[in-house]
CSV table of C-alpha atoms in Angstrom, one decimal:
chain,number,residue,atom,x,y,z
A,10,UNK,CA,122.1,104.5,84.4
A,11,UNK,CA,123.2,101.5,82.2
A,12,UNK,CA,121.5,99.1,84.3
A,13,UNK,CA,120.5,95.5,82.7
A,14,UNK,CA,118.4,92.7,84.8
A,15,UNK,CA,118.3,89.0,84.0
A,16,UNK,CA,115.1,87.0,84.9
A,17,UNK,CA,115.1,84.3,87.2
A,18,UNK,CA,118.3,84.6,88.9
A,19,UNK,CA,118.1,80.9,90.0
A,20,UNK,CA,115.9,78.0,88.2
A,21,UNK,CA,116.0,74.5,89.1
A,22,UNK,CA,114.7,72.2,86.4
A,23,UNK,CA,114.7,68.4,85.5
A,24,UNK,CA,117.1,66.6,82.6
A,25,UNK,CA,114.9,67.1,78.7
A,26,UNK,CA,113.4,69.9,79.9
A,27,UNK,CA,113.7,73.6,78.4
A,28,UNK,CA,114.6,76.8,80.6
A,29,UNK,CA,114.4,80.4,79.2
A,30,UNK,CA,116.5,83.3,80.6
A,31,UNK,CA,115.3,86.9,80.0
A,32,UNK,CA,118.1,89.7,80.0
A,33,UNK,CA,116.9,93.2,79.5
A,34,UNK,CA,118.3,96.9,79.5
A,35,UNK,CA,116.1,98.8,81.7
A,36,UNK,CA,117.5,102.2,81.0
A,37,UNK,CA,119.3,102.1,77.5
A,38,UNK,CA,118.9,100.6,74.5
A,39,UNK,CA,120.6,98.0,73.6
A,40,UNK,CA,121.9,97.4,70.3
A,41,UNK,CA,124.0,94.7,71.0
A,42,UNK,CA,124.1,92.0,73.8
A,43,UNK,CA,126.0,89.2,74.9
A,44,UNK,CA,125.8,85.8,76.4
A,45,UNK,CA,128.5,84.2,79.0
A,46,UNK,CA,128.9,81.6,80.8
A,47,UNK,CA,130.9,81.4,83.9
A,48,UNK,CA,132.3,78.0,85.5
A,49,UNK,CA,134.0,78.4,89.2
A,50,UNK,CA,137.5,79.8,89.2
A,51,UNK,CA,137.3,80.4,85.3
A,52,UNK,CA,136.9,83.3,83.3
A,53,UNK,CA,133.8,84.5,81.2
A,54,UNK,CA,133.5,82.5,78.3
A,55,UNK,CA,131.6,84.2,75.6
A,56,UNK,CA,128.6,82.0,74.1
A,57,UNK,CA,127.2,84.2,71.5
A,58,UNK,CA,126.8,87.7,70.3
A,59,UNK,CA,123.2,89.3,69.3
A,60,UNK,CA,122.2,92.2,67.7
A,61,UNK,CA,118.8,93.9,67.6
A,62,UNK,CA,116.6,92.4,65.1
A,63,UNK,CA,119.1,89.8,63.4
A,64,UNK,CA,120.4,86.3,64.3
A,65,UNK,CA,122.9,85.7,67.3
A,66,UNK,CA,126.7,84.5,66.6
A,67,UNK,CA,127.9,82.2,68.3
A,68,UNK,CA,131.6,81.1,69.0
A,69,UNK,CA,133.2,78.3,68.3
A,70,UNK,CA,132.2,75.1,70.5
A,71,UNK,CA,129.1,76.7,71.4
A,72,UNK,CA,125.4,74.6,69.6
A,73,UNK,CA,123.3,76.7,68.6
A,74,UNK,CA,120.1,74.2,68.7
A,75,UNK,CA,121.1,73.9,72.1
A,76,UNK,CA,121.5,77.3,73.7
A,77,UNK,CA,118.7,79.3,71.1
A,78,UNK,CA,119.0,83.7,71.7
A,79,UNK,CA,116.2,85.8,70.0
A,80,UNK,CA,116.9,89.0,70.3
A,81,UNK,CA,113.8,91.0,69.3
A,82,UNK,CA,113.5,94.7,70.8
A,83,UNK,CA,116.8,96.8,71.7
A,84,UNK,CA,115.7,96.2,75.6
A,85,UNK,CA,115.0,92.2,75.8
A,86,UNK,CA,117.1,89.2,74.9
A,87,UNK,CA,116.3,85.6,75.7
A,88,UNK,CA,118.4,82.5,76.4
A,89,UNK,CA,116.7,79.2,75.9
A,90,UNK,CA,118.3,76.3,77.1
A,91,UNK,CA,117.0,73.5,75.5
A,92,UNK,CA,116.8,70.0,76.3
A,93,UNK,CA,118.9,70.9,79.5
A,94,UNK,CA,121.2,68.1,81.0
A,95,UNK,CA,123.1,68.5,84.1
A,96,UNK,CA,126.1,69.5,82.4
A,97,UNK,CA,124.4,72.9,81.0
A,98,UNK,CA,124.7,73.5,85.0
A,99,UNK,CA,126.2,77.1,85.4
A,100,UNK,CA,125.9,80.6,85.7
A,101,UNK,CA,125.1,82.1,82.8
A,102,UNK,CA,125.1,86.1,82.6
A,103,UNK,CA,124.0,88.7,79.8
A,104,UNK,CA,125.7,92.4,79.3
A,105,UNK,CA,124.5,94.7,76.8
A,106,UNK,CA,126.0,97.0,74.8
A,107,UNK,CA,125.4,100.4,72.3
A,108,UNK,CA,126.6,100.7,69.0
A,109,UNK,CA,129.8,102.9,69.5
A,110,UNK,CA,130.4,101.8,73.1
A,111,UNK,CA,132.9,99.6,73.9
A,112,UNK,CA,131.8,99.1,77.5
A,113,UNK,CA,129.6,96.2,78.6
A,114,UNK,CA,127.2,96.5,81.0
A,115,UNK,CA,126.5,93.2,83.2
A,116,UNK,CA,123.0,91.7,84.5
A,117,UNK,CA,123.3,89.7,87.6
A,118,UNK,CA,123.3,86.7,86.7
A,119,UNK,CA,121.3,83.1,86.0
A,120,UNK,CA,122.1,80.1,88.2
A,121,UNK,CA,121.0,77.1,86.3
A,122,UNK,CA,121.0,73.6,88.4
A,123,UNK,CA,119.9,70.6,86.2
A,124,UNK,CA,118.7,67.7,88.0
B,8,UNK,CA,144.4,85.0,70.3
B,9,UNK,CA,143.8,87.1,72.4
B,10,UNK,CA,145.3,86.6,76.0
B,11,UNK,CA,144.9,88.1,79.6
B,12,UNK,CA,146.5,86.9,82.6
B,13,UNK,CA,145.7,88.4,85.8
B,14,UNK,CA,148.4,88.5,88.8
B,15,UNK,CA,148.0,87.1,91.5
B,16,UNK,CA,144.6,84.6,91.6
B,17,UNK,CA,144.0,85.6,95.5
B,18,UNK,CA,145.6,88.5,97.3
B,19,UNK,CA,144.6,88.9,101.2
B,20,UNK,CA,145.3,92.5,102.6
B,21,UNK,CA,144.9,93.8,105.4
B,22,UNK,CA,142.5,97.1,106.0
B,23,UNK,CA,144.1,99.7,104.7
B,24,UNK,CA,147.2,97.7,103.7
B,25,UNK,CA,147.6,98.8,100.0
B,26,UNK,CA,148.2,96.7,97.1
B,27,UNK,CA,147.9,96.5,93.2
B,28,UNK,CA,146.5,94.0,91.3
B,29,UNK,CA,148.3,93.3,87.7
B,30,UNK,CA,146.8,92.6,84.4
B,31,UNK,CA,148.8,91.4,81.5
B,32,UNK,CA,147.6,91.2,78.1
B,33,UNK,CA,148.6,90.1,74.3
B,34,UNK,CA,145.8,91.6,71.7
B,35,UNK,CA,146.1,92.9,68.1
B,36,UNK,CA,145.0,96.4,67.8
B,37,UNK,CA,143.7,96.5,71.4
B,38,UNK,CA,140.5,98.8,71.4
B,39,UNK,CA,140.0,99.2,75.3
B,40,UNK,CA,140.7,97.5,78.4
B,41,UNK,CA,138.1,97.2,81.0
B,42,UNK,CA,138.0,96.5,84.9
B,43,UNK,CA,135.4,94.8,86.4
B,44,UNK,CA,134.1,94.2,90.0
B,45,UNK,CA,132.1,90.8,90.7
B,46,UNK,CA,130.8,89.7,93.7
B,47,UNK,CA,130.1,86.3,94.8
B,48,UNK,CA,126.9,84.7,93.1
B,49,UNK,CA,126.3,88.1,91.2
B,50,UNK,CA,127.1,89.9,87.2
B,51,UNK,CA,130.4,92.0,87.0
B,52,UNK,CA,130.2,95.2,87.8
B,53,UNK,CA,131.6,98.1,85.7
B,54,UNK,CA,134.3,99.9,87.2
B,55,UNK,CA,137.0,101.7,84.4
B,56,UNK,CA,137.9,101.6,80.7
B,57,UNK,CA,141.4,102.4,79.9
B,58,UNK,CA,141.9,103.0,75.8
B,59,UNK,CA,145.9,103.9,75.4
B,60,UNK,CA,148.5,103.4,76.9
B,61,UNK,CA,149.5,106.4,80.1
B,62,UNK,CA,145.9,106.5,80.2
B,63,UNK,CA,144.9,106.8,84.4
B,64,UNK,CA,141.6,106.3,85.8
B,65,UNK,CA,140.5,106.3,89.2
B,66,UNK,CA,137.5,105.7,91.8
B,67,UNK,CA,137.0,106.2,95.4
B,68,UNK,CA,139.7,104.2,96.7
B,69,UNK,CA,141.1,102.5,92.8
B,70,UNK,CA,143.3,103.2,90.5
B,71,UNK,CA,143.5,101.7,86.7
B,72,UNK,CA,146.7,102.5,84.9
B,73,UNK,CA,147.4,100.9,81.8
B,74,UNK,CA,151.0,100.5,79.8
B,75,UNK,CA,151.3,98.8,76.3
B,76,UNK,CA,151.4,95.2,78.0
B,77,UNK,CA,149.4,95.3,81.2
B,78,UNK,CA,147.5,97.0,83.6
B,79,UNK,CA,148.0,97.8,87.1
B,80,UNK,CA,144.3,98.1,89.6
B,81,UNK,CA,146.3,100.1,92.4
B,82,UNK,CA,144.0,99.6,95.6
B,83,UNK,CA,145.2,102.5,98.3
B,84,UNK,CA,143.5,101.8,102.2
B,85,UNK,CA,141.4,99.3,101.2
B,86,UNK,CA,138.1,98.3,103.5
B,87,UNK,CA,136.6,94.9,103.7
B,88,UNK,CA,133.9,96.3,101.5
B,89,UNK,CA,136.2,96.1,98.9
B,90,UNK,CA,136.7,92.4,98.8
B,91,UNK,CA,135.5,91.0,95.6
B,92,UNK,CA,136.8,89.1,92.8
B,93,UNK,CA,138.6,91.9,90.1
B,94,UNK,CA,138.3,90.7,86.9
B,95,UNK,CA,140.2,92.4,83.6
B,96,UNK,CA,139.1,92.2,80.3
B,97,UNK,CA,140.6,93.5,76.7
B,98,UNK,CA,138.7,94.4,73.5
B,99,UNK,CA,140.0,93.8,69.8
B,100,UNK,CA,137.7,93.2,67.6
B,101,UNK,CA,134.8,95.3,68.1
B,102,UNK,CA,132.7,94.6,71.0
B,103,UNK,CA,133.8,90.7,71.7
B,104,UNK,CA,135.7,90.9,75.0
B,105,UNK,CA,138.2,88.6,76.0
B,106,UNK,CA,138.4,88.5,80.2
B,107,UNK,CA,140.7,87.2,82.3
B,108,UNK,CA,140.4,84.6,85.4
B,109,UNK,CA,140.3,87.7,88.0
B,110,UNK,CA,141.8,88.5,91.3
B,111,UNK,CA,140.1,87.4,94.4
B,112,UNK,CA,141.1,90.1,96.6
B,113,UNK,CA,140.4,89.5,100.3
B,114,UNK,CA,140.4,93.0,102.9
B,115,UNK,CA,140.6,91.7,107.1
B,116,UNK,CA,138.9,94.0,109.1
């Protein structure tokens, strides 16, 4: 159980252009579900919060135009990148969550390369 | 602000040589404290939640302990399959996690 997938694992696309990263919850519903972004030998950061059905929160430092989350059924949540330059370059993973649960549940992951 | 240092960054064993891996923490009101796996090029994977502090939780061949200012991930006989990066992670405020750097923990066959 718990299980949460993330669509593509890897994309390659050119400077300007926009790239959309799906994350869904095969096996629960998801009330909640986050956005991270990982750089080598650093921690998780957190780039925005979403629940089911409302408008994502995103932490400090983190533009919103730029990195746009819809969150519109309790299994899918997308990621758009838009306008990509090569410093959006990362890996960029979702986790889900239910309303009560503390735990986070982890999809495997988005490399993003910006050329 | 929320703060987690994890002890040491890399940790080389060898199999069956075990260790622990430590977590220190500083939260307000701390909610639960999670341990993850994560493999190279891949999402964290879920291994313990630890809520108060005597609390023990093990797995296989892992331990999670947890004391009112860190955590301990006690790894007894470790395999090579077990070489990943450990990372540690502390709740506050509900659901926004705060994680740590992790562990890179390294098992020679």
């Amino acid at each position: 159980g718990a299980v949460v997938s993330q669509h593509p694992s890897r994309v390659i696309c050119k400077s300007g252009t926009s790239v959309k990263i799906e994350c869904r919850s095969l096996d629960f519903q998801a009330t909640t579900m986050f956005w991270y972004r990982q750089f080598p030998k650093k921690s998780l950061m957190l780039m925005a919060t979403s629940n089911e059905g409302s408008k994502a929160t995103y932490e400090q430092g983190v533009e919103k135009d730029k990195f746009l989350i819809n969150h519109a059924s309790l299994t899918l949540s997308t990621l758009t990148v838009t306008s990509a330059h090569p410093e959006d370059s990362s890996f960029y993973i979702c986790s889900a969550g239910t309303r009560g649960n503390y735990e986070q549940y982890f999809g495997p992951g988005t490399r993003l390369t910006v050329t | 602000e929320d703060q987690v240092t994890q002890s040491p960054e890399a940790l080389r064993l060898q199999e069956g040589e075990s260790s622990s891996l430590n977590c220190s923490y500083t939260v307000s009101g701390l909610r639960g404290l999670f341990w993850y796996r994560q493999d190279p090029g891949k999402g964290p994977e879920f291994l313990f939640t630890l809520y108060s502090a005597g609390e023990e939780k093990e797995k296989e061949r892992l331990k999670a302990t947890l004391t009112k200012k860190e955590s301990f991930l006690h790894i007894t006989a470790p395999k090579p399959e077990d070489s990943a990066t450990y990372l540690c992670a502390v709740q506050a405020d509900y659901q926004k996690v705060t994680f740590g750097i992790g562990t890179k923990l390294q098992v020679i066959p």
